[in-house]
Amino acid sequence: MSRTVYVNGEYLPEEEATVSIFDRGFLMADAVYEVTSVLGGKLIDFEGHAVRLKRSLDELDMAEPCSKDELLAIHRKLVEANGIDEGLVYLQVTRGSDGDRDFVFPSEDTKPTLVLFTQSKPGLADNPAAKTGAKVISIEDIRWGRRDIKTVQLLYPSMGKMMAKKAGADDAWMVEDGYVTEGTSNNAYFVKDGKIVTRPLSTDILHGITRKAVLRMAEEAQMQVEERLFTIEEAQGADEAFTTSASAFVMPVVEIDGVALGDGVPGPIATRLREIYLEESLKTAI
Ligand code: PDD
């Protein structure tokens, strides 16, 4: 069935939605994006995603395509039009097109391009992968230095997923100067002796919206959290590990570079955090 999508003020069947070939998102990856999950037909942490979008736009001197309230209305309309119970809303803003290819940014009156579409993912909350856990490999992090800006430069993360797939794993954790930065599309954590360890925020990683919520919930549940650099070797010696993202919530990790963690099954802290996150975020979904 054809989805209804949103492009620059219009709601259209997906096959009728178009963007210029001169759009800077297409030519230069001059674009930022957000992915917001939907559970029970409601948006999870819309506010967090809207705030990060604004920050990404500001960091790149890109104009806001519309107000936060208008963005919320578009999200809601698409969720309703496409009957999304569990799934995702993808949003992308580009610097637009001034009708040619030029490295120099177009003039300030060039309109940004705004595109949104939904992805239906029945079973997102009750994902069987969360019961078996994910296997990850490590790869070098060769991305650019502003990973805190959520740009659409996703070629290397895509290559990382393919490297993982080839190696019989589910995902890759990226490593820079000997320390884990993050997963290809998630933030990375390990747990040792009851303490949750994750890399601190900087320009080296995306400031995950799920990360922020999960760390707050972990502290509220009296779990210990330490934000510091860590190596693959340290994570391999951990009791358990997990990742967080809007598309997979809290996902246990059971193997790193072929080394099983603990008993090789999802650990109690990751499992509990997934439950808490789903429970708590549903309460504030809008
Ligand atoms: N990815 N780190 C990277 C590199 C990511 O791409 C993502 C999200 C995260 C987690 O951020 P959040 O908790 O805000 O989803 C961390 C999204 C889901 C994607 O590209 O599909």
PDB file of C-alpha atoms and ligand atoms in Angstrom:
ATOM      1  CA  MET A   1       0.000   0.000   0.000  1.00  0.00           C
ATOM      2  CA  SER A   2       1.285   3.441  -0.898  1.00  0.00           C
ATOM      3  CA  ARG A   3       2.277   5.654   2.007  1.00  0.00           C
ATOM      4  CA  THR A   4       1.287   9.250   2.405  1.00  0.00           C
ATOM      5  CA  VAL A   5       4.468  11.291   2.745  1.00  0.00           C
ATOM      6  CA  TYR A   6       5.183  14.964   3.329  1.00  0.00           C
ATOM      7  CA  VAL A   7       7.274  17.183   1.030  1.00  0.00           C
ATOM      8  CA  ASN A   8       7.531  20.952   1.442  1.00  0.00           C
ATOM      9  CA  GLY A   9       4.002  21.662   2.617  1.00  0.00           C
ATOM     10  CA  GLU A  10       2.244  18.882   0.724  1.00  0.00           C
ATOM     11  CA  TYR A  11       0.908  15.491   1.751  1.00  0.00           C
ATOM     12  CA  LEU A  12       1.302  13.169  -1.242  1.00  0.00           C
ATOM     13  CA  PRO A  13       1.262   9.489  -2.202  1.00  0.00           C
ATOM     14  CA  GLU A  14       4.928   8.378  -1.992  1.00  0.00           C
ATOM     15  CA  GLU A  15       5.211   7.795  -5.748  1.00  0.00           C
ATOM     16  CA  GLU A  16       4.241  11.410  -6.453  1.00  0.00           C
ATOM     17  CA  ALA A  17       6.693  12.985  -3.983  1.00  0.00           C
ATOM     18  CA  THR A  18       9.766  14.518  -5.604  1.00  0.00           C
ATOM     19  CA  VAL A  19      12.813  16.626  -4.713  1.00  0.00           C
ATOM     20  CA  SER A  20      15.003  18.542  -7.195  1.00  0.00           C
ATOM     21  CA  ILE A  21      18.135  16.826  -8.562  1.00  0.00           C
ATOM     22  CA  PHE A  22      19.949  20.043  -7.529  1.00  0.00           C
ATOM     23  CA  ASP A  23      18.891  19.664  -3.903  1.00  0.00           C
ATOM     24  CA  ARG A  24      21.984  20.018  -1.695  1.00  0.00           C
ATOM     25  CA  GLY A  25      20.860  17.058   0.383  1.00  0.00           C
ATOM     26  CA  PHE A  26      21.271  14.917  -2.738  1.00  0.00           C
ATOM     27  CA  LEU A  27      24.431  16.567  -4.133  1.00  0.00           C
ATOM     28  CA  MET A  28      26.365  17.425  -0.942  1.00  0.00           C
ATOM     29  CA  ALA A  29      24.783  15.489   1.942  1.00  0.00           C
ATOM     30  CA  ASP A  30      23.981  19.032   3.103  1.00  0.00           C
ATOM     31  CA  ALA A  31      21.122  17.870   5.278  1.00  0.00           C
ATOM     32  CA  VAL A  32      20.172  16.780   8.769  1.00  0.00           C
ATOM     33  CA  TYR A  33      17.616  14.256   9.946  1.00  0.00           C
ATOM     34  CA  GLU A  34      15.731  12.813  12.889  1.00  0.00           C
ATOM     35  CA  VAL A  35      14.098   9.452  13.527  1.00  0.00           C
ATOM     36  CA  THR A  36      11.299   9.399  16.083  1.00  0.00           C
ATOM     37  CA  SER A  37       9.707   6.153  17.205  1.00  0.00           C
ATOM     38  CA  VAL A  38       5.980   5.556  17.406  1.00  0.00           C
ATOM     39  CA  LEU A  39       4.416   3.225  19.955  1.00  0.00           C
ATOM     40  CA  GLY A  40       0.679   2.802  20.357  1.00  0.00           C
ATOM     41  CA  GLY A  41       0.246   5.416  17.628  1.00  0.00           C
ATOM     42  CA  LYS A  42       2.080   8.026  19.729  1.00  0.00           C
ATOM     43  CA  LEU A  43       5.430   9.765  19.327  1.00  0.00           C
ATOM     44  CA  ILE A  44       8.200   8.870  21.763  1.00  0.00           C
ATOM     45  CA  ASP A  45      10.215  11.860  23.020  1.00  0.00           C
ATOM     46  CA  PHE A  46       9.168  14.215  20.224  1.00  0.00           C
ATOM     47  CA  GLU A  47      10.450  17.146  22.283  1.00  0.00           C
ATOM     48  CA  GLY A  48      13.970  15.668  22.502  1.00  0.00           C
ATOM     49  CA  HIS A  49      14.121  15.090  18.757  1.00  0.00           C
ATOM     50  CA  ALA A  50      12.799  18.595  18.001  1.00  0.00           C
ATOM     51  CA  VAL A  51      15.439  20.177  20.270  1.00  0.00           C
ATOM     52  CA  ARG A  52      18.262  18.143  18.677  1.00  0.00           C
ATOM     53  CA  LEU A  53      17.005  19.005  15.182  1.00  0.00           C
ATOM     54  CA  LYS A  54      17.169  22.707  16.043  1.00  0.00           C
ATOM     55  CA  ARG A  55      20.704  22.247  17.351  1.00  0.00           C
ATOM     56  CA  SER A  56      21.818  20.388  14.201  1.00  0.00           C
ATOM     57  CA  LEU A  57      20.329  23.157  12.024  1.00  0.00           C
ATOM     58  CA  ASP A  58      21.970  25.899  14.105  1.00  0.00           C
ATOM     59  CA  GLU A  59      25.390  24.207  13.978  1.00  0.00           C
ATOM     60  CA  LEU A  60      25.199  24.219  10.163  1.00  0.00           C
ATOM     61  CA  ASP A  61      23.660  27.707   9.823  1.00  0.00           C
ATOM     62  CA  MET A  62      20.654  26.129   8.209  1.00  0.00           C
ATOM     63  CA  ALA A  63      17.228  27.720   8.365  1.00  0.00           C
ATOM     64  CA  GLU A  64      14.411  26.105  10.317  1.00  0.00           C
ATOM     65  CA  PRO A  65      11.822  24.871   7.825  1.00  0.00           C
ATOM     66  CA  CYS A  66       8.891  25.544  10.178  1.00  0.00           C
ATOM     67  CA  SER A  67       7.961  25.839  13.851  1.00  0.00           C
ATOM     68  CA  LYS A  68       8.108  22.978  16.355  1.00  0.00           C
ATOM     69  CA  ASP A  69       4.308  22.956  16.597  1.00  0.00           C
ATOM     70  CA  GLU A  70       4.016  22.621  12.826  1.00  0.00           C
ATOM     71  CA  LEU A  71       6.537  19.767  12.879  1.00  0.00           C
ATOM     72  CA  LEU A  72       4.524  18.006  15.554  1.00  0.00           C
ATOM     73  CA  ALA A  73       1.344  18.448  13.525  1.00  0.00           C
ATOM     74  CA  ILE A  74       3.036  16.943  10.431  1.00  0.00           C
ATOM     75  CA  HIS A  75       4.337  13.974  12.446  1.00  0.00           C
ATOM     76  CA  ARG A  76       0.891  13.335  13.872  1.00  0.00           C
ATOM     77  CA  LYS A  77      -0.882  13.700  10.562  1.00  0.00           C
ATOM     78  CA  LEU A  78       1.459  11.175   8.895  1.00  0.00           C
ATOM     79  CA  VAL A  79       1.120   8.690  11.758  1.00  0.00           C
ATOM     80  CA  GLU A  80      -2.646   8.928  11.435  1.00  0.00           C
ATOM     81  CA  ALA A  81      -2.801   8.914   7.631  1.00  0.00           C
ATOM     82  CA  ASN A  82      -0.626   5.801   7.473  1.00  0.00           C
ATOM     83  CA  GLY A  83      -2.256   4.027  10.412  1.00  0.00           C
ATOM     84  CA  ILE A  84       1.072   3.625  12.238  1.00  0.00           C
ATOM     85  CA  ASP A  85       0.721   1.795  15.538  1.00  0.00           C
ATOM     86  CA  GLU A  86       4.395   0.827  15.969  1.00  0.00           C
ATOM     87  CA  GLY A  87       7.065   2.276  13.733  1.00  0.00           C
ATOM     88  CA  LEU A  88       9.168   5.304  12.944  1.00  0.00           C
ATOM     89  CA  VAL A  89       8.826   8.793  11.538  1.00  0.00           C
ATOM     90  CA  TYR A  90      11.819   9.891   9.440  1.00  0.00           C
ATOM     91  CA  LEU A  91      12.370  13.625   8.983  1.00  0.00           C
ATOM     92  CA  GLN A  92      14.992  15.302   6.797  1.00  0.00           C
ATOM     93  CA  VAL A  93      15.797  18.964   6.304  1.00  0.00           C
ATOM     94  CA  THR A  94      18.196  20.007   3.545  1.00  0.00           C
ATOM     95  CA  ARG A  95      19.648  23.382   2.648  1.00  0.00           C
ATOM     96  CA  GLY A  96      17.417  23.256  -0.427  1.00  0.00           C
ATOM     97  CA  SER A  97      18.292  23.968  -4.026  1.00  0.00           C
ATOM     98  CA  ASP A  98      19.102  27.109  -5.957  1.00  0.00           C
ATOM     99  CA  GLY A  99      18.909  25.251  -9.244  1.00  0.00           C
ATOM    100  CA  ASP A 100      22.579  24.392  -9.833  1.00  0.00           C
ATOM    101  CA  ARG A 101      25.589  22.695  -8.253  1.00  0.00           C
ATOM    102  CA  ASP A 102      27.882  24.950  -6.258  1.00  0.00           C
ATOM    103  CA  PHE A 103      30.068  24.297  -3.199  1.00  0.00           C
ATOM    104  CA  VAL A 104      29.177  27.733  -1.862  1.00  0.00           C
ATOM    105  CA  PHE A 105      25.968  27.778   0.170  1.00  0.00           C
ATOM    106  CA  PRO A 106      23.000  29.192  -1.739  1.00  0.00           C
ATOM    107  CA  SER A 107      21.611  32.616  -0.823  1.00  0.00           C
ATOM    108  CA  GLU A 108      19.782  32.933   2.474  1.00  0.00           C
ATOM    109  CA  ASP A 109      16.373  33.210   0.837  1.00  0.00           C
ATOM    110  CA  THR A 110      16.734  29.662  -0.555  1.00  0.00           C
ATOM    111  CA  LYS A 111      14.003  27.581   1.054  1.00  0.00           C
ATOM    112  CA  PRO A 112      15.076  24.493   2.991  1.00  0.00           C
ATOM    113  CA  THR A 113      13.626  21.189   1.800  1.00  0.00           C
ATOM    114  CA  LEU A 114      11.536  19.353   4.381  1.00  0.00           C
ATOM    115  CA  VAL A 115      10.639  15.696   3.858  1.00  0.00           C
ATOM    116  CA  LEU A 116       8.936  13.313   6.278  1.00  0.00           C
ATOM    117  CA  PHE A 117       7.770   9.739   5.874  1.00  0.00           C
ATOM    118  CA  THR A 118       6.677   6.916   8.143  1.00  0.00           C
ATOM    119  CA  GLN A 119       7.919   3.340   8.438  1.00  0.00           C
ATOM    120  CA  SER A 120       5.523   0.788   9.861  1.00  0.00           C
ATOM    121  CA  LYS A 121       7.308  -1.679  12.184  1.00  0.00           C
ATOM    122  CA  PRO A 122       4.799  -3.965  13.843  1.00  0.00           C
ATOM    123  CA  GLY A 123       6.447  -5.693  16.822  1.00  0.00           C
ATOM    124  CA  LEU A 124       8.985  -2.902  17.382  1.00  0.00           C
ATOM    125  CA  ALA A 125       8.507  -2.946  21.160  1.00  0.00           C
ATOM    126  CA  ASP A 126       8.349  -6.737  21.383  1.00  0.00           C
ATOM    127  CA  ASN A 127      11.329  -7.230  19.058  1.00  0.00           C
ATOM    128  CA  PRO A 128      12.523 -10.878  19.240  1.00  0.00           C
ATOM    129  CA  ALA A 129      16.110  -9.644  18.632  1.00  0.00           C
ATOM    130  CA  ALA A 130      16.025  -8.090  22.113  1.00  0.00           C
ATOM    131  CA  LYS A 131      15.525 -11.576  23.573  1.00  0.00           C
ATOM    132  CA  THR A 132      18.549 -13.107  21.847  1.00  0.00           C
ATOM    133  CA  GLY A 133      20.752 -10.008  21.811  1.00  0.00           C
ATOM    134  CA  ALA A 134      22.993  -8.605  19.084  1.00  0.00           C
ATOM    135  CA  LYS A 135      26.469  -9.625  17.972  1.00  0.00           C
ATOM    136  CA  VAL A 136      28.787  -6.764  17.097  1.00  0.00           C
ATOM    137  CA  ILE A 137      32.173  -6.436  15.449  1.00  0.00           C
ATOM    138  CA  SER A 138      34.566  -3.528  15.879  1.00  0.00           C
ATOM    139  CA  ILE A 139      35.659  -1.334  12.990  1.00  0.00           C
ATOM    140  CA  GLU A 140      37.758   1.784  12.750  1.00  0.00           C
ATOM    141  CA  ASP A 141      35.810   5.043  13.037  1.00  0.00           C
ATOM    142  CA  ILE A 142      36.729   7.051   9.945  1.00  0.00           C
ATOM    143  CA  ARG A 143      33.755   9.449   9.991  1.00  0.00           C
ATOM    144  CA  TRP A 144      34.101  13.235  10.027  1.00  0.00           C
ATOM    145  CA  GLY A 145      34.688  15.107  13.284  1.00  0.00           C
ATOM    146  CA  ARG A 146      31.199  16.530  13.923  1.00  0.00           C
ATOM    147  CA  ARG A 147      29.258  13.391  14.737  1.00  0.00           C
ATOM    148  CA  ASP A 148      27.185  15.381  17.227  1.00  0.00           C
ATOM    149  CA  ILE A 149      25.375  16.917  14.248  1.00  0.00           C
ATOM    150  CA  LYS A 150      22.844  14.441  12.887  1.00  0.00           C
ATOM    151  CA  THR A 151      23.732  14.779   9.203  1.00  0.00           C
ATOM    152  CA  VAL A 152      22.689  12.380   6.461  1.00  0.00           C
ATOM    153  CA  GLN A 153      26.327  11.416   5.780  1.00  0.00           C
ATOM    154  CA  LEU A 154      25.568   7.774   6.431  1.00  0.00           C
ATOM    155  CA  LEU A 155      27.790   6.048   3.875  1.00  0.00           C
ATOM    156  CA  TYR A 156      30.361   4.820   6.385  1.00  0.00           C
ATOM    157  CA  PRO A 157      27.760   3.647   8.924  1.00  0.00           C
ATOM    158  CA  SER A 158      26.074   1.765   6.036  1.00  0.00           C
ATOM    159  CA  MET A 159      29.424   0.216   5.099  1.00  0.00           C
ATOM    160  CA  GLY A 160      29.918  -0.709   8.749  1.00  0.00           C
ATOM    161  CA  LYS A 161      26.577  -2.539   8.816  1.00  0.00           C
ATOM    162  CA  MET A 162      27.615  -4.399   5.666  1.00  0.00           C
ATOM    163  CA  MET A 163      30.988  -5.337   7.213  1.00  0.00           C
ATOM    164  CA  ALA A 164      29.080  -6.691  10.216  1.00  0.00           C
ATOM    165  CA  LYS A 165      26.698  -8.634   8.001  1.00  0.00           C
ATOM    166  CA  LYS A 166      29.594 -10.151   6.076  1.00  0.00           C
ATOM    167  CA  ALA A 167      31.205 -11.202   9.360  1.00  0.00           C
ATOM    168  CA  GLY A 168      27.961 -12.890  10.476  1.00  0.00           C
ATOM    169  CA  ALA A 169      27.246 -10.179  13.057  1.00  0.00           C
ATOM    170  CA  ASP A 170      24.379  -7.722  13.488  1.00  0.00           C
ATOM    171  CA  ASP A 171      26.166  -4.419  13.858  1.00  0.00           C
ATOM    172  CA  ALA A 172      29.508  -2.685  14.274  1.00  0.00           C
ATOM    173  CA  TRP A 173      30.958  -0.565  17.073  1.00  0.00           C
ATOM    174  CA  MET A 174      33.359   2.071  15.843  1.00  0.00           C
ATOM    175  CA  VAL A 175      36.737   2.669  17.455  1.00  0.00           C
ATOM    176  CA  GLU A 176      38.877   5.798  17.332  1.00  0.00           C
ATOM    177  CA  ASP A 177      42.319   6.174  18.941  1.00  0.00           C
ATOM    178  CA  GLY A 178      41.712   2.846  20.660  1.00  0.00           C
ATOM    179  CA  TYR A 179      38.394   3.834  22.253  1.00  0.00           C
ATOM    180  CA  VAL A 180      34.835   2.931  21.275  1.00  0.00           C
ATOM    181  CA  THR A 181      32.904   5.901  19.920  1.00  0.00           C
ATOM    182  CA  GLU A 182      29.448   4.441  19.173  1.00  0.00           C
ATOM    183  CA  GLY A 183      27.554   1.902  17.086  1.00  0.00           C
ATOM    184  CA  THR A 184      26.774   2.555  13.424  1.00  0.00           C
ATOM    185  CA  SER A 185      23.325   3.868  14.389  1.00  0.00           C
ATOM    186  CA  ASN A 186      23.251   3.710  18.177  1.00  0.00           C
ATOM    187  CA  ASN A 187      25.130   4.603  21.359  1.00  0.00           C
ATOM    188  CA  ALA A 188      27.232   1.894  23.031  1.00  0.00           C
ATOM    189  CA  TYR A 189      27.449   0.743  26.672  1.00  0.00           C
ATOM    190  CA  PHE A 190      28.853  -2.090  28.764  1.00  0.00           C
ATOM    191  CA  VAL A 191      28.073  -3.179  32.311  1.00  0.00           C
ATOM    192  CA  LYS A 192      30.675  -4.432  34.771  1.00  0.00           C
ATOM    193  CA  ASP A 193      29.991  -5.265  38.418  1.00  0.00           C
ATOM    194  CA  GLY A 194      26.645  -3.484  38.179  1.00  0.00           C
ATOM    195  CA  LYS A 195      28.099  -0.252  36.768  1.00  0.00           C
ATOM    196  CA  ILE A 196      26.949   1.051  33.366  1.00  0.00           C
ATOM    197  CA  VAL A 197      29.797   2.596  31.361  1.00  0.00           C
ATOM    198  CA  THR A 198      29.377   4.748  28.257  1.00  0.00           C
ATOM    199  CA  ARG A 199      31.425   7.342  26.390  1.00  0.00           C
ATOM    200  CA  PRO A 200      30.822  10.951  27.511  1.00  0.00           C
ATOM    201  CA  LEU A 201      29.146  13.426  25.160  1.00  0.00           C
ATOM    202  CA  SER A 202      31.410  15.406  22.820  1.00  0.00           C
ATOM    203  CA  THR A 203      31.631  16.102  19.104  1.00  0.00           C
ATOM    204  CA  ASP A 204      32.828  12.480  18.701  1.00  0.00           C
ATOM    205  CA  ILE A 205      29.374  10.912  19.049  1.00  0.00           C
ATOM    206  CA  LEU A 206      25.734  11.626  18.418  1.00  0.00           C
ATOM    207  CA  HIS A 207      23.965  12.886  21.530  1.00  0.00           C
ATOM    208  CA  GLY A 208      21.357  10.155  21.528  1.00  0.00           C
ATOM    209  CA  ILE A 209      17.873  11.080  22.645  1.00  0.00           C
ATOM    210  CA  THR A 210      17.394   7.512  23.878  1.00  0.00           C
ATOM    211  CA  ARG A 211      20.804   7.713  25.643  1.00  0.00           C
ATOM    212  CA  LYS A 212      19.701  10.753  27.617  1.00  0.00           C
ATOM    213  CA  ALA A 213      16.421   9.141  28.687  1.00  0.00           C
ATOM    214  CA  VAL A 214      17.981   5.762  29.507  1.00  0.00           C
ATOM    215  CA  LEU A 215      20.780   7.280  31.624  1.00  0.00           C
ATOM    216  CA  ARG A 216      18.222   9.329  33.556  1.00  0.00           C
ATOM    217  CA  MET A 217      16.038   6.263  34.101  1.00  0.00           C
ATOM    218  CA  ALA A 218      19.064   4.178  35.155  1.00  0.00           C
ATOM    219  CA  GLU A 219      19.955   6.755  37.799  1.00  0.00           C
ATOM    220  CA  GLU A 220      16.353   6.952  38.982  1.00  0.00           C
ATOM    221  CA  ALA A 221      16.452   3.155  39.367  1.00  0.00           C
ATOM    222  CA  GLN A 222      19.585   3.560  41.579  1.00  0.00           C
ATOM    223  CA  MET A 223      21.854   2.021  38.937  1.00  0.00           C
ATOM    224  CA  GLN A 224      25.431   3.312  38.786  1.00  0.00           C
ATOM    225  CA  VAL A 225      26.474   5.139  35.616  1.00  0.00           C
ATOM    226  CA  GLU A 226      29.982   6.183  34.630  1.00  0.00           C
ATOM    227  CA  GLU A 227      30.665   8.280  31.511  1.00  0.00           C
ATOM    228  CA  ARG A 228      34.222   7.636  30.335  1.00  0.00           C
ATOM    229  CA  LEU A 229      36.232   6.300  27.429  1.00  0.00           C
ATOM    230  CA  PHE A 230      36.455   2.505  27.085  1.00  0.00           C
ATOM    231  CA  THR A 231      38.130  -0.005  24.799  1.00  0.00           C
ATOM    232  CA  ILE A 232      36.785  -3.037  22.960  1.00  0.00           C
ATOM    233  CA  GLU A 233      38.903  -5.276  25.217  1.00  0.00           C
ATOM    234  CA  GLU A 234      37.299  -3.813  28.325  1.00  0.00           C
ATOM    235  CA  ALA A 235      33.824  -4.294  26.875  1.00  0.00           C
ATOM    236  CA  GLN A 236      34.695  -7.884  25.937  1.00  0.00           C
ATOM    237  CA  GLY A 237      35.478  -8.535  29.603  1.00  0.00           C
ATOM    238  CA  ALA A 238      32.177  -7.015  30.738  1.00  0.00           C
ATOM    239  CA  ASP A 239      29.222  -8.842  32.284  1.00  0.00           C
ATOM    240  CA  GLU A 240      26.882  -7.457  29.640  1.00  0.00           C
ATOM    241  CA  ALA A 241      26.565  -4.740  26.996  1.00  0.00           C
ATOM    242  CA  PHE A 242      23.852  -2.934  25.085  1.00  0.00           C
ATOM    243  CA  THR A 243      23.077  -0.142  22.642  1.00  0.00           C
ATOM    244  CA  THR A 244      20.398   2.546  22.603  1.00  0.00           C
ATOM    245  CA  SER A 245      18.591   4.210  19.709  1.00  0.00           C
ATOM    246  CA  ALA A 246      15.146   5.476  18.772  1.00  0.00           C
ATOM    247  CA  SER A 247      14.755   2.581  16.345  1.00  0.00           C
ATOM    248  CA  ALA A 248      15.723  -0.258  18.722  1.00  0.00           C
ATOM    249  CA  PHE A 249      15.323   1.331  22.206  1.00  0.00           C
ATOM    250  CA  VAL A 250      17.653  -0.661  24.491  1.00  0.00           C
ATOM    251  CA  MET A 251      19.197  -3.583  22.576  1.00  0.00           C
ATOM    252  CA  PRO A 252      21.299  -6.125  24.495  1.00  0.00           C
ATOM    253  CA  VAL A 253      24.685  -7.007  22.976  1.00  0.00           C
ATOM    254  CA  VAL A 254      25.873 -10.560  23.645  1.00  0.00           C
ATOM    255  CA  GLU A 255      29.055 -10.849  21.603  1.00  0.00           C
ATOM    256  CA  ILE A 256      31.878  -8.474  20.605  1.00  0.00           C
ATOM    257  CA  ASP A 257      34.367  -9.564  17.929  1.00  0.00           C
ATOM    258  CA  GLY A 258      33.481 -13.219  18.528  1.00  0.00           C
ATOM    259  CA  VAL A 259      33.864 -13.022  22.334  1.00  0.00           C
ATOM    260  CA  ALA A 260      30.688 -13.891  24.249  1.00  0.00           C
ATOM    261  CA  LEU A 261      29.824 -11.574  27.142  1.00  0.00           C
ATOM    262  CA  GLY A 262      28.887 -13.220  30.425  1.00  0.00           C
ATOM    263  CA  ASP A 263      26.643 -16.172  29.642  1.00  0.00           C
ATOM    264  CA  GLY A 264      26.187 -15.063  26.031  1.00  0.00           C
ATOM    265  CA  VAL A 265      22.573 -14.063  26.623  1.00  0.00           C
ATOM    266  CA  PRO A 266      21.005 -10.625  27.260  1.00  0.00           C
ATOM    267  CA  GLY A 267      22.037  -9.405  30.698  1.00  0.00           C
ATOM    268  CA  PRO A 268      19.665  -8.395  33.527  1.00  0.00           C
ATOM    269  CA  ILE A 269      20.535  -4.695  33.458  1.00  0.00           C
ATOM    270  CA  ALA A 270      20.015  -4.288  29.710  1.00  0.00           C
ATOM    271  CA  THR A 271      16.793  -6.286  29.911  1.00  0.00           C
ATOM    272  CA  ARG A 272      15.509  -4.244  32.850  1.00  0.00           C
ATOM    273  CA  LEU A 273      16.468  -0.939  31.203  1.00  0.00           C
ATOM    274  CA  ARG A 274      14.604  -1.934  28.050  1.00  0.00           C
ATOM    275  CA  GLU A 275      11.480  -2.649  30.141  1.00  0.00           C
ATOM    276  CA  ILE A 276      11.787   0.601  32.095  1.00  0.00           C
ATOM    277  CA  TYR A 277      12.422   2.634  28.941  1.00  0.00           C
ATOM    278  CA  LEU A 278       9.402   1.216  27.105  1.00  0.00           C
ATOM    279  CA  GLU A 279       7.173   1.631  30.159  1.00  0.00           C
ATOM    280  CA  GLU A 280       8.281   5.175  31.002  1.00  0.00           C
ATOM    281  CA  SER A 281       8.434   6.565  27.481  1.00  0.00           C
ATOM    282  CA  LEU A 282       4.926   5.317  26.717  1.00  0.00           C
ATOM    283  CA  LYS A 283       3.671   7.380  29.668  1.00  0.00           C
ATOM    284  CA  THR A 284       4.968  10.604  28.119  1.00  0.00           C
ATOM    285  CA  ALA A 285       4.326   9.738  24.439  1.00  0.00           C
ATOM    286  CA  ILE A 286       2.256  12.331  22.590  1.00  0.00           C
TER     287      ILE A 286
HETATM  288  N1  PDD B   1      20.273   6.601  14.543  1.00  0.00           N
HETATM  289  N2  PDD B   1      24.562   7.243  17.214  1.00  0.00           N
HETATM  290  C1  PDD B   1      24.345   7.238  15.887  1.00  0.00           C
HETATM  291  C2  PDD B   1      25.518   7.297  14.980  1.00  0.00           C
HETATM  292  C3  PDD B   1      23.025   7.191  15.377  1.00  0.00           C
HETATM  293  O1  PDD B   1      22.822   7.206  14.050  1.00  0.00           O
HETATM  294  C4  PDD B   1      21.942   7.116  16.284  1.00  0.00           C
HETATM  295  C5  PDD B   1      20.513   7.088  15.820  1.00  0.00           C
HETATM  296  C6  PDD B   1      22.216   7.095  17.666  1.00  0.00           C
HETATM  297  C7  PDD B   1      21.126   7.036  18.702  1.00  0.00           C
HETATM  298  O2  PDD B   1      20.415   8.257  18.785  1.00  0.00           O
HETATM  299  P1  PDD B   1      18.886   8.295  19.218  1.00  0.00           P
HETATM  300  O3  PDD B   1      18.802   7.626  20.557  1.00  0.00           O
HETATM  301  O4  PDD B   1      18.583   9.725  19.289  1.00  0.00           O
HETATM  302  O5  PDD B   1      18.100   7.541  18.170  1.00  0.00           O
HETATM  303  C8  PDD B   1      23.538   7.179  18.089  1.00  0.00           C
HETATM  304  C9  PDD B   1      18.924   6.593  14.008  1.00  0.00           C
HETATM  305  C10 PDD B   1      17.962   5.798  14.805  1.00  0.00           C
HETATM  306  C11 PDD B   1      18.975   6.204  12.534  1.00  0.00           C
HETATM  307  O6  PDD B   1      19.878   6.674  11.865  1.00  0.00           O
HETATM  308  O7  PDD B   1      18.101   5.477  12.055  1.00  0.00           O
END
